[in-house]
Short mmCIF file of C-alpha atoms and ligand atoms in Angstrom, two decimals:
data_model
loop_
_atom_site.label_atom_id
_atom_site.label_comp_id
_atom_site.label_asym_id
_atom_site.label_seq_id
_atom_site.Cartn_x
_atom_site.Cartn_y
_atom_site.Cartn_z
CA UNK A 264 50.78 77.98 -28.08
CA UNK A 265 49.10 77.27 -31.79
CA UNK A 266 49.59 80.10 -33.70
CA UNK A 267 49.90 80.89 -37.07
CA UNK A 268 52.01 83.96 -36.70
CA UNK A 269 55.01 84.14 -38.87
CA UNK A 270 58.54 85.17 -36.37
CA UNK A 271 58.02 88.48 -35.08
CA UNK A 272 61.90 90.54 -34.94
CA UNK A 273 62.18 92.69 -31.77
CA UNK A 274 62.77 95.27 -34.66
CA UNK A 275 62.57 95.60 -38.16
CA UNK A 276 62.84 98.40 -41.18
CA UNK A 277 59.75 100.20 -42.97
CA UNK A 278 60.72 100.32 -46.69
CA UNK A 279 57.86 101.79 -48.75
CA UNK A 280 57.78 102.05 -52.66
CA UNK A 281 58.72 105.91 -51.89
CA UNK A 282 61.64 104.77 -50.36
CA UNK A 283 62.12 102.50 -53.96
CA UNK A 284 61.50 104.83 -56.12
CA UNK A 285 63.78 107.29 -54.42
CA UNK A 286 66.59 105.27 -54.13
CA UNK A 287 65.99 103.70 -57.85
CA UNK A 288 66.35 107.85 -59.27
CA UNK A 289 69.55 108.21 -57.46
CA UNK A 290 70.94 105.50 -59.22
CA UNK A 291 69.50 107.16 -62.41
CA UNK A 292 70.90 110.45 -61.74
CA UNK A 293 74.79 111.00 -62.91
CA UNK A 294 76.06 110.84 -59.19
CA UNK A 295 76.03 107.18 -57.01
CA UNK A 296 78.09 109.19 -54.72
CA UNK A 297 78.91 113.07 -53.31
CA UNK A 298 76.47 114.42 -55.61
CA UNK A 299 73.60 116.50 -53.97
CA UNK A 300 71.20 113.94 -51.76
CA UNK A 301 73.73 113.11 -48.88
CA UNK A 302 73.68 117.89 -48.06
CA UNK A 303 70.30 117.71 -48.23
CA UNK A 304 69.76 114.79 -46.23
CA UNK A 305 72.13 116.72 -43.86
CA UNK A 306 70.32 120.06 -43.70
CA UNK A 307 67.10 117.72 -43.06
CA UNK A 308 68.01 116.06 -40.14
CA UNK A 309 70.29 119.06 -38.88
CA UNK A 310 66.40 121.40 -39.44
CA UNK A 311 64.22 118.43 -37.54
CA UNK A 312 66.69 118.65 -34.19
CA UNK A 313 67.69 122.75 -34.20
CA UNK A 314 71.06 122.28 -34.81
CA UNK A 315 73.47 124.22 -37.20
CA UNK A 316 75.84 121.66 -38.85
CA UNK A 317 76.21 117.72 -39.68
CA UNK A 318 78.04 115.49 -41.07
CA UNK A 319 77.05 112.45 -42.72
CA UNK A 320 79.32 109.01 -41.96
CA UNK A 321 78.91 105.29 -43.58
CA UNK A 322 77.61 104.08 -39.56
CA UNK A 323 77.06 105.85 -36.54
CA UNK A 324 80.58 104.10 -35.40
CA UNK A 325 82.69 106.08 -38.18
CA UNK A 326 80.70 109.41 -36.98
CA UNK A 327 81.69 108.86 -33.32
CA UNK A 328 85.03 107.81 -34.13
CA UNK A 329 85.62 111.16 -36.33
CA UNK A 330 83.81 113.22 -33.11
CA UNK A 331 86.43 111.97 -30.89
CA UNK A 332 89.23 112.64 -33.52
CA UNK A 333 87.57 116.74 -33.87
CA UNK A 334 87.12 116.53 -30.12
CA UNK A 335 91.02 116.08 -30.20
CA UNK A 336 91.06 112.48 -28.45
CA UNK A 337 94.20 110.82 -28.57
CA UNK A 338 96.58 108.26 -26.88
CA UNK A 339 96.15 108.04 -23.21
CA UNK A 340 92.98 110.27 -22.75
CA UNK A 341 90.67 109.33 -20.36
CA UNK A 342 86.70 108.55 -21.88
CA UNK A 343 84.37 107.72 -20.26
CA UNK A 344 80.68 106.18 -21.89
CA UNK A 345 77.61 104.02 -20.68
CA UNK A 346 78.02 100.19 -19.82
CA UNK A 347 74.83 99.21 -21.34
CA UNK A 348 75.01 100.31 -24.53
CA UNK A 349 76.73 99.19 -27.71
CA UNK A 350 80.33 98.39 -27.61
CA UNK A 351 80.42 101.16 -30.32
CA UNK A 352 80.12 104.17 -27.52
CA UNK A 353 83.32 102.61 -26.61
CA UNK A 354 85.36 101.28 -29.14
CA UNK A 355 84.87 104.86 -31.08
CA UNK A 356 87.55 106.08 -27.93
CA UNK A 357 89.96 103.21 -28.09
CA UNK A 358 90.32 104.03 -32.00
CA UNK A 359 92.00 107.00 -30.50
CA UNK A 360 94.21 104.95 -28.26
CA UNK A 361 92.16 106.72 -25.13
CA UNK A 362 91.57 104.52 -22.15
CA UNK A 363 88.30 103.88 -21.46
CA UNK A 364 86.06 103.94 -18.27
CA UNK A 365 81.89 103.75 -17.04
CA UNK A 366 79.48 105.26 -15.52
CA UNK A 367 77.19 102.22 -14.28
CA UNK A 368 73.26 103.13 -14.65
CA UNK A 369 70.32 104.53 -13.09
CA UNK A 370 68.55 101.47 -13.08
CA UNK A 371 65.00 103.48 -13.53
CA UNK A 372 65.73 105.06 -16.61
CA UNK A 373 68.89 102.76 -17.64
CA UNK A 374 70.57 105.33 -18.64
CA UNK A 375 74.21 106.71 -17.18
CA UNK A 376 73.38 107.65 -13.91
CA UNK A 377 73.96 111.01 -13.16
CA UNK A 378 74.83 111.21 -9.50
CA UNK A 379 77.20 108.38 -9.67
CA UNK A 380 78.58 110.40 -12.93
CA UNK A 381 79.41 113.37 -10.90
CA UNK A 382 80.60 111.36 -7.39
CA UNK A 383 83.44 109.47 -10.28
CA UNK A 384 84.02 113.39 -11.32
CA UNK A 385 84.77 113.74 -7.61
CA UNK A 386 87.22 111.24 -7.02
CA UNK A 387 88.79 111.61 -10.79
CA UNK A 388 89.68 114.65 -10.03
CA UNK A 389 91.00 114.43 -6.73
CA UNK A 390 93.78 111.74 -8.46
CA UNK A 391 94.40 113.61 -11.04
CA UNK A 392 92.53 111.91 -13.83
CA UNK A 393 89.66 113.69 -14.89
CA UNK A 394 88.07 112.74 -17.77
CA UNK A 395 88.17 114.54 -21.44
CA UNK A 396 85.14 113.66 -23.35
CA UNK A 397 81.96 111.85 -22.02
CA UNK A 398 79.18 109.94 -24.08
CA UNK A 399 76.38 109.32 -22.34
CA UNK A 400 73.79 106.66 -24.30
CA UNK A 401 69.97 108.15 -24.88
CA UNK A 402 69.44 104.66 -23.73
CA UNK A 403 66.27 103.00 -26.41
CA UNK A 404 65.57 106.30 -26.70
CA UNK A 405 64.78 108.00 -23.40
CA UNK A 406 66.42 110.72 -23.26
CA UNK A 407 69.55 111.30 -20.30
CA UNK A 408 68.63 114.32 -17.58
CA UNK A 409 71.67 115.88 -20.89
CA UNK A 410 71.28 119.75 -18.80
CA UNK A 411 72.94 118.10 -15.71
CA UNK A 412 75.77 116.31 -17.10
CA UNK A 413 76.33 119.78 -19.25
CA UNK A 414 77.05 122.01 -16.17
CA UNK A 415 78.52 118.79 -15.15
CA UNK A 416 80.87 119.76 -18.23
CA UNK A 417 81.52 123.36 -17.10
CA UNK A 418 82.91 122.25 -13.79
CA UNK A 419 84.28 119.75 -14.10
CA UNK A 420 86.71 120.67 -18.19
CA UNK A 421 85.20 117.95 -20.47
CA UNK A 422 83.40 117.44 -23.18
CA UNK A 423 80.44 115.53 -24.37
CA UNK A 424 79.39 113.58 -27.24
CA UNK A 425 75.78 112.20 -27.06
CA UNK A 426 75.23 109.03 -29.00
CA UNK A 427 71.72 109.13 -29.89
CA UNK A 428 71.62 105.53 -31.70
CA UNK A 429 68.57 105.37 -30.56
CA UNK A 430 67.10 108.42 -30.07
CA UNK A 431 66.40 110.35 -32.94
CA UNK A 432 62.98 112.53 -32.70
CA UNK A 433 63.50 111.69 -28.94
CA UNK A 434 63.34 115.03 -26.63
CA UNK A 435 63.56 116.34 -22.67
CA UNK A 436 61.76 119.35 -21.08
CA UNK A 437 63.57 121.28 -18.80
CA UNK A 438 61.42 120.34 -14.86
CA UNK A 439 61.93 124.13 -14.11
CA UNK A 440 60.99 125.57 -16.84
CA UNK A 441 59.67 123.67 -19.06
CA UNK A 442 61.71 124.36 -21.58
CA UNK A 443 61.44 121.33 -25.07
CA UNK A 444 64.62 120.51 -26.06
CA UNK A 445 65.61 118.01 -29.06
CA UNK A 446 67.95 115.15 -29.10
CA UNK A 447 70.56 115.88 -31.47
CA UNK A 448 69.93 120.03 -30.60
CA UNK A 449 73.30 119.93 -29.12
CA UNK A 450 72.08 122.51 -26.29
CA UNK A 451 74.55 120.46 -23.62
CA UNK A 452 76.70 118.86 -25.19
CA UNK A 453 79.23 119.59 -28.16
CA UNK A 454 78.23 116.59 -30.14
CA UNK A 455 75.37 114.46 -31.37
CA UNK A 456 75.50 111.19 -32.89
CA UNK A 457 72.93 109.32 -34.68
CA UNK A 458 72.70 105.82 -36.18
CA UNK A 459 70.66 104.45 -39.90
CA UNK A 460 70.76 101.05 -38.87
CA UNK A 461 67.82 99.15 -40.49
CA UNK A 462 66.57 98.58 -36.47
CA UNK A 463 67.40 102.17 -35.96
CA UNK A 464 63.77 104.96 -36.02
CA UNK A 465 64.60 105.41 -40.02
CA UNK A 466 67.48 103.69 -41.90
CA UNK A 467 69.78 104.18 -44.85
CA UNK A 468 70.75 100.61 -44.37
CA UNK A 469 74.76 101.78 -43.44
CA UNK A 470 74.55 104.90 -41.98
CA UNK A 471 75.20 107.58 -39.37
CA UNK A 472 75.78 111.34 -38.49
CA UNK A 473 77.21 113.78 -36.27
CA UNK A 474 75.44 116.93 -35.53
CA UNK A 475 76.90 119.75 -33.88
CA UNK A 476 76.57 123.92 -33.85
CA UNK A 477 80.08 124.58 -33.61
CA UNK A 478 81.55 125.64 -37.36
CA UNK A 479 85.09 124.91 -35.66
CA UNK A 480 84.26 121.30 -34.73
CA UNK A 481 81.94 121.01 -37.67
CA UNK A 482 84.97 121.78 -40.39
CA UNK A 483 87.19 118.96 -38.23
CA UNK A 484 84.35 116.87 -38.32
CA UNK A 485 84.04 117.00 -42.29
CA UNK A 486 88.16 116.96 -42.92
CA UNK A 487 88.08 113.10 -40.68
CA UNK A 488 84.94 111.86 -42.75
CA UNK A 489 87.59 112.25 -45.94
CA UNK A 490 90.61 111.14 -45.57
CA UNK A 491 91.53 114.56 -43.59
CA UNK A 492 91.52 116.65 -46.84
CA UNK A 493 90.02 119.82 -47.88
CA UNK A 494 89.28 121.81 -50.53
CA UNK A 495 88.95 125.22 -48.65
CA UNK A 496 91.96 127.17 -49.89
CA UNK A 497 91.94 129.60 -46.93
CA UNK A 498 93.46 126.18 -44.92
CA UNK A 499 95.55 125.25 -47.41
CA UNK A 500 99.41 125.46 -46.24
CA UNK A 501 101.93 127.14 -48.33
CA UNK A 502 100.81 126.93 -52.07
CA UNK A 503 102.95 128.02 -54.77
CA UNK A 504 101.10 129.94 -57.00
CA UNK A 505 100.79 127.82 -59.88
CA UNK A 506 99.65 124.95 -57.80
CA UNK A 507 96.43 123.45 -59.87
CA UNK A 508 95.74 120.75 -57.93
CA UNK A 509 92.65 121.70 -55.19
CA UNK A 510 92.90 119.92 -52.71
CA UNK A 511 95.04 119.14 -49.46
CA UNK A 512 95.41 116.92 -46.97
CA UNK A 513 96.22 117.86 -43.80
CA UNK A 514 95.13 115.38 -41.42
CA UNK A 515 95.01 111.23 -40.73
CA UNK A 516 91.26 111.32 -41.58
CA UNK A 517 89.66 108.50 -43.25
CA UNK A 518 87.63 106.96 -45.65
CA UNK A 519 83.99 107.44 -43.92
CA UNK A 520 81.97 109.23 -46.86
CA UNK A 521 77.42 108.30 -46.68
CA UNK A 522 77.09 107.92 -50.38
CA UNK A 523 74.43 109.55 -51.82
CA UNK A 524 72.48 105.85 -52.82
CA UNK A 525 72.06 105.88 -48.82
CA UNK A 526 71.11 109.88 -48.28
CA UNK A 527 68.28 109.44 -51.08
CA UNK A 528 66.81 106.74 -48.49
CA UNK A 529 67.47 108.36 -45.37
CA UNK A 530 65.71 111.83 -47.09
CA UNK A 531 62.59 109.74 -47.48
CA UNK A 532 62.32 107.97 -44.65
CA UNK A 533 62.70 111.06 -42.32
CA UNK A 534 59.46 112.44 -43.65
CA UNK A 535 58.13 109.63 -42.28
CA UNK A 536 59.97 110.22 -39.23
CA UNK A 537 56.94 111.63 -36.26
CA UNK A 538 54.60 108.92 -38.33
CA UNK A 539 57.09 105.97 -37.12
CA UNK A 540 57.53 108.05 -33.11
CA UNK A 541 53.61 108.22 -33.18
CA UNK A 542 53.61 104.61 -34.15
CA UNK A 543 55.87 103.80 -31.27
CA UNK A 544 55.17 105.20 -28.43
CA UNK A 545 51.67 103.69 -29.18
CA UNK A 546 53.22 100.46 -29.07
CA UNK A 547 54.82 101.40 -26.01
CA UNK A 548 51.94 102.20 -24.37
CA UNK A 549 50.09 99.12 -24.76
CA UNK A 550 52.47 97.35 -23.82
CA UNK A 551 52.83 99.23 -20.36
CA UNK A 552 49.37 98.57 -20.06
CA UNK A 553 49.56 94.84 -20.62
CA UNK A 554 52.76 94.13 -18.45
CA UNK A 555 51.83 95.84 -16.00
CA UNK A 556 50.37 92.83 -14.18
CA UNK A 557 52.91 90.70 -14.78
CA UNK A 558 56.42 90.12 -12.30
CA UNK A 559 58.06 92.69 -14.51
CA UNK A 560 59.61 96.13 -14.59
CA UNK A 561 60.22 98.40 -17.34
CA UNK A 562 62.11 101.04 -18.15
CA UNK A 563 61.60 104.81 -16.79
CA UNK A 564 57.61 105.27 -18.88
CA UNK A 565 57.81 108.73 -21.07
CA UNK A 566 55.80 109.81 -24.28
CA UNK A 567 59.36 111.82 -25.01
CA UNK A 568 61.14 109.00 -25.65
CA UNK A 569 62.14 107.40 -28.96
CA UNK A 570 61.22 104.20 -27.87
CA UNK A 571 64.00 101.96 -30.30
CA UNK A 572 63.24 99.49 -27.55
CA UNK A 573 61.08 98.55 -25.20
CA UNK A 574 62.62 96.03 -21.93
CA UNK A 575 61.06 94.29 -19.43
CA UNK A 576 62.86 93.08 -16.78
CA UNK A 577 62.23 89.88 -14.37
CA UNK A 578 61.07 91.03 -10.89
CA UNK A 579 63.06 88.50 -8.95
CA UNK A 580 61.30 89.41 -5.94
CA UNK A 581 58.56 88.22 -7.76
CA UNK A 582 58.89 85.24 -9.78
CA UNK A 583 61.05 82.76 -9.73
CA UNK A 584 61.28 82.13 -13.71
CA UNK A 585 63.89 83.47 -14.98
CA UNK A 586 65.51 85.50 -17.94
CA UNK A 587 66.89 81.95 -20.42
CA UNK A 588 63.76 80.15 -19.74
CA UNK A 589 61.42 83.37 -20.52
CA UNK A 590 64.23 83.63 -24.19
CA UNK A 591 63.19 80.02 -24.63
CA UNK A 592 59.17 80.72 -24.72
CA UNK A 593 59.53 83.05 -27.01
CA UNK A 594 62.11 81.64 -29.53
CA UNK A 595 59.51 78.44 -29.48
CA UNK A 596 56.83 80.67 -29.74
CA UNK A 597 58.37 82.50 -33.23
CA UNK A 598 59.11 86.11 -31.00
CA UNK A 599 63.10 87.06 -31.25
CA UNK A 600 63.65 88.79 -28.46
CA UNK A 601 67.04 89.93 -27.76
CA UNK A 602 69.42 91.46 -25.03
CA UNK A 603 70.31 95.04 -24.30
CA UNK A 604 72.93 95.07 -23.70
CA UNK A 605 75.68 92.63 -22.06
CA UNK A 606 77.46 95.61 -19.86
CA UNK A 607 80.26 96.45 -22.22
CA UNK A 608 83.06 95.81 -19.93
CA UNK A 609 82.36 91.98 -19.70
CA UNK A 610 82.86 91.51 -23.73
CA UNK A 611 86.34 89.42 -23.22
CA UNK A 612 87.91 92.19 -25.38
CA UNK A 613 87.40 94.32 -22.22
CA UNK A 614 88.37 91.92 -19.61
CA UNK A 615 91.29 91.64 -21.60
CA UNK A 616 91.86 95.69 -20.52
CA UNK A 617 91.71 94.69 -17.00
CA UNK A 618 87.45 94.95 -16.26
CA UNK A 619 86.25 92.54 -14.56
CA UNK A 620 82.68 91.29 -13.91
CA UNK A 621 80.96 93.18 -10.64
CA UNK A 622 82.33 96.55 -11.58
CA UNK A 623 78.89 98.32 -12.54
CA UNK A 624 76.31 95.95 -10.24
CA UNK A 625 73.34 98.21 -11.66
CA UNK A 626 74.16 97.46 -15.50
CA UNK A 627 74.53 93.55 -14.69
CA UNK A 628 71.54 93.01 -12.40
CA UNK A 629 69.96 94.47 -15.57
CA UNK A 630 71.33 91.86 -17.85
CA UNK A 631 70.64 89.16 -15.75
CA UNK A 632 66.70 89.81 -16.49
CA UNK A 633 66.29 92.45 -19.58
CA UNK A 634 64.74 91.01 -22.53
CA UNK A 635 63.91 93.85 -25.30
CA UNK A 636 59.85 92.53 -26.90
CA UNK A 637 59.60 93.14 -30.75
CA UNK A 638 58.73 96.98 -31.18
CA UNK A 639 58.97 98.22 -34.67
CA UNK A 640 56.03 101.26 -36.87
CA UNK A 641 54.55 98.00 -38.53
CA UNK A 642 54.35 95.61 -36.03
CA UNK A 643 50.06 94.51 -36.00
CA UNK A 644 47.49 93.80 -33.38
CA UNK A 645 47.60 90.25 -34.25
CA UNK A 646 51.82 89.87 -33.71
CA UNK A 647 50.71 92.64 -30.54
CA UNK A 648 48.88 90.25 -28.50
CA UNK A 649 50.78 87.68 -30.13
CA UNK A 650 53.86 88.69 -27.89
CA UNK A 651 51.34 89.53 -24.88
CA UNK A 652 49.38 86.42 -24.66
CA UNK A 653 53.00 84.43 -24.69
CA UNK A 654 53.88 86.74 -22.09
CA UNK A 655 51.20 85.45 -20.11
CA UNK A 656 51.77 82.02 -20.21
CA UNK A 657 55.13 81.91 -19.69
CA UNK A 658 54.35 83.41 -16.25
CA UNK A 659 51.05 81.34 -15.10
C1 PLP B 859 73.57 101.09 -33.58
C2 PLP B 859 74.55 101.66 -32.77
C3 PLP B 859 75.93 102.06 -32.75
C4 PLP B 859 76.08 102.26 -33.68
O1 PLP B 859 75.66 102.14 -34.81
P1 PLP B 859 76.09 101.94 -36.67
O2 PLP B 859 75.44 102.48 -37.63
O3 PLP B 859 75.20 100.55 -37.15
O4 PLP B 859 78.18 101.81 -36.44
C5 PLP B 859 76.04 102.73 -31.62
N1 PLP B 859 75.76 103.26 -30.45
C6 PLP B 859 74.30 102.53 -30.32
C7 PLP B 859 73.76 103.22 -28.75
C8 PLP B 859 74.30 101.56 -31.39
O5 PLP B 859 72.69 101.18 -30.75
#
C-alpha cells in the first residue's frame, strides 16, 4: 500500500510547552529532588482518584515492591496475579521472596476471572495454601470487578494490591446500587499502584505511585521508599536525650524516590488527564465501529475504561489469517503494533520456576491472536484511517 504516513507507534507520550516550562522551572529552583513538587503531585493524584494517602516512587515496579513490603509479604508467602500483564506485577512479589501463582483470565474482559479466582481459593483453602496478597491488573484500562474480589478477600483473608498501571482515570459502577468508584479510590483494595511511564495515561518519564486509605500502610510505603528511614521522632528507638541526628533507619528500605523534576512534569500532565481520557475513549469507540466488519474479537467495550490499550484478537473461526502475518503486514505499512501480553509464566525465568505451557488456557489462546493497535491522544484521523485501511487490506 502506498502511503506517506510516517511510522505510527502503538502508544506515545503527549508533551506540550506547558510541560516543558514546568520542568524548566524546577531546574531553576532550589530543589531538584525532595522539594515541594513531589508532595504536591501526590496530593493531586490522591484527590483525583478520591483516596487519603499516596506515595510517589521512581516507577510502578518500585511502587508494587514497596506495596508488597508494606503488606508484610515475605519469604514463602503466596501472591497471586493475572498472567496477562507486564512481568512487574509478579516480579514485585518475588523480590520479597514470595511464591507467585497465576489466575487465568476471562476471555471477554481479559482481566483475572473472578469465578476462576473463587474456585482456586476454595481449593487452596482445603490444602491450606491461601494467598497472602492478590494483585488484580486492570488490563488495558478496563476495570476489574473489584467489589467481587473484595468480597472474596473478606472471606479468604487476603490483601489486595490493584495494579492500575493502565487505569488512571478509569472507573467502575456497582451493578446494583449504581455507585461510581474511581480506580485508585481503594474502596475495594488495600493499595492501588499507578505507572507514569511515557506510554501510560500520564507521564513523569519514569515514575509510579502507591495509593491507600490506611495511615499505617502509608507510613510503611514511605519508609520502604526511602531506605527504611524515618524523621518522625515518635517512631525512634531508645534515643539519647542529647542526640542531635534527626533520623533513624527502622527497616531495610530502598531508594525508590521520585524527584521534583519528574513530579513537576506529572503535575502538568495531570491537568490534561480528562482530555487524554476523552481522546482515548473516542479513538476506542471509532475502532470498535470500524473493526466490527472484520474477523476479529475485541476486549469488552465500556466507556469506563481508560483505554491505555486497544487490542484486537484474530478470530480463528472466521479467518485463516494468523497473528504473525498481520504483524508483518502492519509493520510493512509503518504501523508499530505490539503484543500485550505473553503470559508472564511463559517467560524463560518463570519456566525455570516450574511453570509450563497450558497452565492458563484462556491467557494463552488470547495471546496467540492478539494485536495492540495504535492508541494515544494525538493519533490523527489520517493515521487512524491508515490503520483501518491496512487492517481491511489484510483481511481482504
Ligand atoms: C508498565 C507496567 C508496570 C510497570 O511500570 P513501570 O512504571 O515501568 O515500572 C507494571 N504493571 C503493568 C501492568 C504495567 O503495564
